[in-house]
């Protein structure tokens, strides 16, 4: 059994400017670094005294740097990075502003963007990456069942929440903010959502 906390990376300039990032590797800005440190302080308070906490992330720089900053705040080892936890590839929409996206392809849920990664593929990849990260964390911390913090991306985290809630949450229009955290129980290779703004806002 592993308590798994998914954290959305801190802000980038493209987040600030409301441009689609997808798999494009955009670094954190100073606001994003401050958000990452703040999440680290919050998690340090929640996990105070819990032994063996580990941190992992996507291999995109905005997630990897967020993970390193969190790890420093909580005194965890250097995070491991997993390509499977990258953001959804948005194909022709990467770099496009949100307003232009809606004008060209419509609503998020139904948009058929050329060359974008299919949603079922995103979910399968995310779950595979989380299983690998949990397995590695258990190996690193055995025999302690230590918590794992994973820094990833908005669309990928949404798919994991949807998987864990039988597609009930997040509701359409609920935003997962930069630096938001979402806690799951990973037990017998199954995910159960324990706490998330995606549900609290319902």
mmCIF file of C-alpha atoms in Angstrom:
data_model
loop_
_atom_site.group_PDB
_atom_site.id
_atom_site.type_symbol
_atom_site.label_atom_id
_atom_site.label_comp_id
_atom_site.label_asym_id
_atom_site.label_seq_id
_atom_site.Cartn_x
_atom_site.Cartn_y
_atom_site.Cartn_z
ATOM 1 C CA UNK A 1 0.000 0.000 0.000
ATOM 2 C CA UNK A 2 1.380 3.402 -1.026
ATOM 3 C CA UNK A 3 -0.041 6.859 -0.404
ATOM 4 C CA UNK A 4 0.532 8.644 -3.709
ATOM 5 C CA UNK A 5 0.286 12.426 -4.079
ATOM 6 C CA UNK A 6 0.152 13.816 -7.609
ATOM 7 C CA UNK A 7 1.227 17.449 -7.913
ATOM 8 C CA UNK A 8 0.779 19.608 -10.983
ATOM 9 C CA UNK A 9 4.032 21.386 -11.868
ATOM 10 C CA UNK A 10 4.523 25.092 -11.137
ATOM 11 C CA UNK A 11 3.713 27.858 -13.571
ATOM 12 C CA UNK A 12 5.576 28.469 -16.837
ATOM 13 C CA UNK A 13 5.442 31.489 -19.124
ATOM 14 C CA UNK A 14 3.123 29.524 -21.424
ATOM 15 C CA UNK A 15 0.777 28.797 -18.500
ATOM 16 C CA UNK A 16 0.769 32.506 -17.687
ATOM 17 C CA UNK A 17 0.061 33.392 -21.327
ATOM 18 C CA UNK A 18 -2.574 30.626 -21.642
ATOM 19 C CA UNK A 19 -0.787 28.715 -24.402
ATOM 20 C CA UNK A 20 -1.049 24.942 -24.887
ATOM 21 C CA UNK A 21 2.206 23.247 -23.826
ATOM 22 C CA UNK A 22 1.633 19.540 -24.229
ATOM 23 C CA UNK A 23 4.920 17.722 -24.691
ATOM 24 C CA UNK A 24 6.800 20.949 -25.561
ATOM 25 C CA UNK A 25 9.493 21.377 -22.900
ATOM 26 C CA UNK A 26 8.821 24.802 -21.352
ATOM 27 C CA UNK A 27 10.716 25.631 -18.112
ATOM 28 C CA UNK A 28 9.288 27.016 -14.894
ATOM 29 C CA UNK A 29 9.189 30.770 -14.403
ATOM 30 C CA UNK A 30 9.886 32.472 -11.062
ATOM 31 C CA UNK A 31 6.229 32.220 -10.032
ATOM 32 C CA UNK A 32 6.357 28.486 -10.763
ATOM 33 C CA UNK A 33 9.470 28.059 -8.624
ATOM 34 C CA UNK A 34 7.780 29.874 -5.747
ATOM 35 C CA UNK A 35 4.715 27.628 -6.164
ATOM 36 C CA UNK A 36 6.929 24.533 -6.059
ATOM 37 C CA UNK A 37 8.615 25.658 -2.840
ATOM 38 C CA UNK A 38 5.217 26.464 -1.305
ATOM 39 C CA UNK A 39 3.935 22.971 -2.153
ATOM 40 C CA UNK A 40 7.075 21.543 -0.588
ATOM 41 C CA UNK A 41 6.472 23.485 2.629
ATOM 42 C CA UNK A 42 2.822 22.337 2.696
ATOM 43 C CA UNK A 43 3.768 18.697 2.131
ATOM 44 C CA UNK A 44 6.552 18.884 4.722
ATOM 45 C CA UNK A 45 3.928 19.922 7.263
ATOM 46 C CA UNK A 46 1.593 17.079 6.286
ATOM 47 C CA UNK A 47 4.360 14.465 6.215
ATOM 48 C CA UNK A 48 6.297 15.626 9.273
ATOM 49 C CA UNK A 49 7.894 12.599 10.901
ATOM 50 C CA UNK A 50 6.906 10.158 8.146
ATOM 51 C CA UNK A 51 10.039 8.203 7.143
ATOM 52 C CA UNK A 52 11.250 7.452 3.638
ATOM 53 C CA UNK A 53 9.186 9.903 1.572
ATOM 54 C CA UNK A 54 10.308 9.842 -2.076
ATOM 55 C CA UNK A 55 9.647 12.139 -5.023
ATOM 56 C CA UNK A 56 9.363 11.367 -8.752
ATOM 57 C CA UNK A 57 8.287 13.291 -11.830
ATOM 58 C CA UNK A 58 7.797 13.499 -15.559
ATOM 59 C CA UNK A 59 11.047 14.046 -17.412
ATOM 60 C CA UNK A 60 9.888 17.411 -18.816
ATOM 61 C CA UNK A 61 11.862 20.219 -17.198
ATOM 62 C CA UNK A 62 8.889 22.044 -15.646
ATOM 63 C CA UNK A 63 7.898 18.911 -13.720
ATOM 64 C CA UNK A 64 11.449 17.778 -12.952
ATOM 65 C CA UNK A 65 12.430 21.167 -11.478
ATOM 66 C CA UNK A 66 9.213 21.321 -9.436
ATOM 67 C CA UNK A 67 10.037 17.862 -8.079
ATOM 68 C CA UNK A 68 13.603 18.847 -7.161
ATOM 69 C CA UNK A 69 12.394 21.946 -5.300
ATOM 70 C CA UNK A 70 9.791 19.905 -3.399
ATOM 71 C CA UNK A 71 12.375 17.237 -2.558
ATOM 72 C CA UNK A 72 14.726 19.878 -1.109
ATOM 73 C CA UNK A 73 11.945 21.307 1.057
ATOM 74 C CA UNK A 74 10.993 17.928 2.526
ATOM 75 C CA UNK A 75 14.529 16.514 2.715
ATOM 76 C CA UNK A 76 13.897 13.712 0.217
ATOM 77 C CA UNK A 77 16.492 12.138 -2.118
ATOM 78 C CA UNK A 78 16.967 13.351 -5.689
ATOM 79 C CA UNK A 79 13.769 12.564 -7.640
ATOM 80 C CA UNK A 80 13.623 9.946 -10.373
ATOM 81 C CA UNK A 81 12.122 10.998 -13.734
ATOM 82 C CA UNK A 82 9.797 8.952 -15.947
ATOM 83 C CA UNK A 83 9.017 9.715 -19.614
ATOM 84 C CA UNK A 84 5.654 7.920 -19.232
ATOM 85 C CA UNK A 85 4.480 10.770 -16.985
ATOM 86 C CA UNK A 86 4.892 13.474 -19.643
ATOM 87 C CA UNK A 87 1.976 15.691 -20.552
ATOM 88 C CA UNK A 88 -0.384 14.657 -23.321
ATOM 89 C CA UNK A 89 1.007 15.400 -26.761
ATOM 90 C CA UNK A 90 -1.368 18.048 -28.171
ATOM 91 C CA UNK A 91 -0.165 17.803 -31.764
ATOM 92 C CA UNK A 92 -1.027 20.858 -33.851
ATOM 93 C CA UNK A 93 -2.348 22.687 -30.773
ATOM 94 C CA UNK A 94 1.017 23.020 -29.024
ATOM 95 C CA UNK A 95 1.968 26.675 -28.716
ATOM 96 C CA UNK A 96 -1.583 27.800 -29.590
ATOM 97 C CA UNK A 97 -3.456 30.162 -27.258
ATOM 98 C CA UNK A 98 -6.595 28.952 -25.482
ATOM 99 C CA UNK A 99 -8.932 31.287 -27.403
ATOM 100 C CA UNK A 100 -7.486 30.196 -30.749
ATOM 101 C CA UNK A 101 -7.772 26.554 -29.648
ATOM 102 C CA UNK A 102 -11.505 26.942 -29.000
ATOM 103 C CA UNK A 103 -12.015 28.850 -32.235
ATOM 104 C CA UNK A 104 -10.292 26.130 -34.288
ATOM 105 C CA UNK A 105 -11.302 22.919 -32.528
ATOM 106 C CA UNK A 106 -14.147 23.666 -30.095
ATOM 107 C CA UNK A 107 -14.473 22.479 -26.504
ATOM 108 C CA UNK A 108 -11.676 20.574 -24.762
ATOM 109 C CA UNK A 109 -13.692 17.418 -24.197
ATOM 110 C CA UNK A 110 -14.693 16.990 -27.838
ATOM 111 C CA UNK A 111 -11.832 18.675 -29.696
ATOM 112 C CA UNK A 112 -10.351 16.557 -32.491
ATOM 113 C CA UNK A 113 -6.869 18.077 -32.762
ATOM 114 C CA UNK A 114 -4.685 16.820 -35.627
ATOM 115 C CA UNK A 115 -1.734 14.724 -34.436
ATOM 116 C CA UNK A 116 -2.798 14.859 -30.757
ATOM 117 C CA UNK A 117 -2.219 11.821 -28.547
ATOM 118 C CA UNK A 118 -5.490 9.886 -28.051
ATOM 119 C CA UNK A 119 -6.955 10.127 -24.544
ATOM 120 C CA UNK A 120 -6.996 6.335 -23.949
ATOM 121 C CA UNK A 121 -3.281 6.250 -24.774
ATOM 122 C CA UNK A 122 -2.595 9.064 -22.291
ATOM 123 C CA UNK A 123 -4.407 7.170 -19.536
ATOM 124 C CA UNK A 124 -2.682 3.859 -20.251
ATOM 125 C CA UNK A 125 0.722 5.553 -20.349
ATOM 126 C CA UNK A 126 0.057 7.475 -17.120
ATOM 127 C CA UNK A 127 -0.977 4.354 -15.227
ATOM 128 C CA UNK A 128 2.019 2.446 -16.537
ATOM 129 C CA UNK A 129 4.338 5.253 -15.416
ATOM 130 C CA UNK A 130 2.749 5.481 -11.965
ATOM 131 C CA UNK A 131 3.012 1.723 -11.477
ATOM 132 C CA UNK A 132 6.695 1.900 -12.357
ATOM 133 C CA UNK A 133 7.295 4.891 -10.043
ATOM 134 C CA UNK A 134 5.488 3.184 -7.144
ATOM 135 C CA UNK A 135 7.432 -0.043 -7.709
ATOM 136 C CA UNK A 136 10.747 1.863 -7.720
ATOM 137 C CA UNK A 137 9.762 3.836 -4.601
ATOM 138 C CA UNK A 138 8.853 0.624 -2.753
ATOM 139 C CA UNK A 139 12.228 -0.851 -3.690
ATOM 140 C CA UNK A 140 14.039 2.289 -2.469
ATOM 141 C CA UNK A 141 12.202 2.451 0.874
ATOM 142 C CA UNK A 142 11.574 -1.230 1.762
ATOM 143 C CA UNK A 143 10.516 -2.481 4.233
ATOM 144 C CA UNK A 144 8.765 0.848 4.969
ATOM 145 C CA UNK A 145 5.609 1.585 2.936
ATOM 146 C CA UNK A 146 6.615 5.206 2.418
ATOM 147 C CA UNK A 147 4.562 7.922 0.703
ATOM 148 C CA UNK A 148 5.400 8.912 -2.872
ATOM 149 C CA UNK A 149 5.016 12.389 -4.369
ATOM 150 C CA UNK A 150 4.841 12.518 -8.177
ATOM 151 C CA UNK A 151 5.003 15.796 -10.107
ATOM 152 C CA UNK A 152 3.221 15.634 -13.445
ATOM 153 C CA UNK A 153 0.910 17.632 -15.731
ATOM 154 C CA UNK A 154 -2.672 18.859 -15.803
ATOM 155 C CA UNK A 155 -4.161 16.686 -18.549
ATOM 156 C CA UNK A 156 -2.335 13.580 -17.337
ATOM 157 C CA UNK A 157 -3.480 14.121 -13.734
ATOM 158 C CA UNK A 158 -7.061 14.627 -14.961
ATOM 159 C CA UNK A 159 -6.922 11.244 -16.681
ATOM 160 C CA UNK A 160 -5.635 9.556 -13.518
ATOM 161 C CA UNK A 161 -8.444 11.143 -11.474
ATOM 162 C CA UNK A 162 -10.963 10.037 -14.089
ATOM 163 C CA UNK A 163 -9.599 6.499 -13.947
ATOM 164 C CA UNK A 164 -9.788 6.416 -10.132
ATOM 165 C CA UNK A 165 -13.379 7.773 -10.063
ATOM 166 C CA UNK A 166 -14.842 5.724 -12.921
ATOM 167 C CA UNK A 167 -14.831 8.892 -15.087
ATOM 168 C CA UNK A 168 -17.034 10.831 -12.624
ATOM 169 C CA UNK A 169 -14.473 13.546 -11.833
ATOM 170 C CA UNK A 170 -13.155 16.109 -12.597
ATOM 171 C CA UNK A 171 -16.313 17.765 -13.856
ATOM 172 C CA UNK A 172 -16.075 19.707 -17.109
ATOM 173 C CA UNK A 173 -14.666 23.174 -16.427
ATOM 174 C CA UNK A 174 -12.929 22.293 -13.139
ATOM 175 C CA UNK A 175 -9.351 23.524 -13.395
ATOM 176 C CA UNK A 176 -6.376 21.809 -11.782
ATOM 177 C CA UNK A 177 -4.190 24.760 -10.816
ATOM 178 C CA UNK A 178 -0.425 24.855 -11.034
ATOM 179 C CA UNK A 179 0.906 23.500 -7.747
ATOM 180 C CA UNK A 180 -2.342 21.707 -6.865
ATOM 181 C CA UNK A 181 -2.048 18.316 -5.154
ATOM 182 C CA UNK A 182 -4.239 15.213 -5.416
ATOM 183 C CA UNK A 183 -3.856 12.242 -3.063
ATOM 184 C CA UNK A 184 -4.528 8.594 -3.879
ATOM 185 C CA UNK A 185 -4.124 5.215 -2.261
ATOM 186 C CA UNK A 186 -2.253 2.762 -4.493
ATOM 187 C CA UNK A 187 -3.039 -0.727 -3.208
ATOM 188 C CA UNK A 188 -2.946 -4.084 -4.999
ATOM 189 C CA UNK A 189 -2.174 -2.138 -8.187
ATOM 190 C CA UNK A 190 -5.467 -0.199 -7.902
ATOM 191 C CA UNK A 191 -5.889 3.556 -7.389
ATOM 192 C CA UNK A 192 -8.403 5.123 -5.018
ATOM 193 C CA UNK A 193 -8.778 8.904 -4.839
ATOM 194 C CA UNK A 194 -8.533 10.203 -1.271
ATOM 195 C CA UNK A 195 -8.417 13.982 -1.711
ATOM 196 C CA UNK A 196 -8.492 16.412 -4.646
ATOM 197 C CA UNK A 197 -9.718 19.894 -5.530
ATOM 198 C CA UNK A 198 -11.320 18.162 -8.515
ATOM 199 C CA UNK A 199 -13.824 16.605 -6.109
ATOM 200 C CA UNK A 200 -13.847 19.218 -3.327
ATOM 201 C CA UNK A 201 -15.119 21.827 -5.770
ATOM 202 C CA UNK A 202 -18.120 19.637 -6.689
#
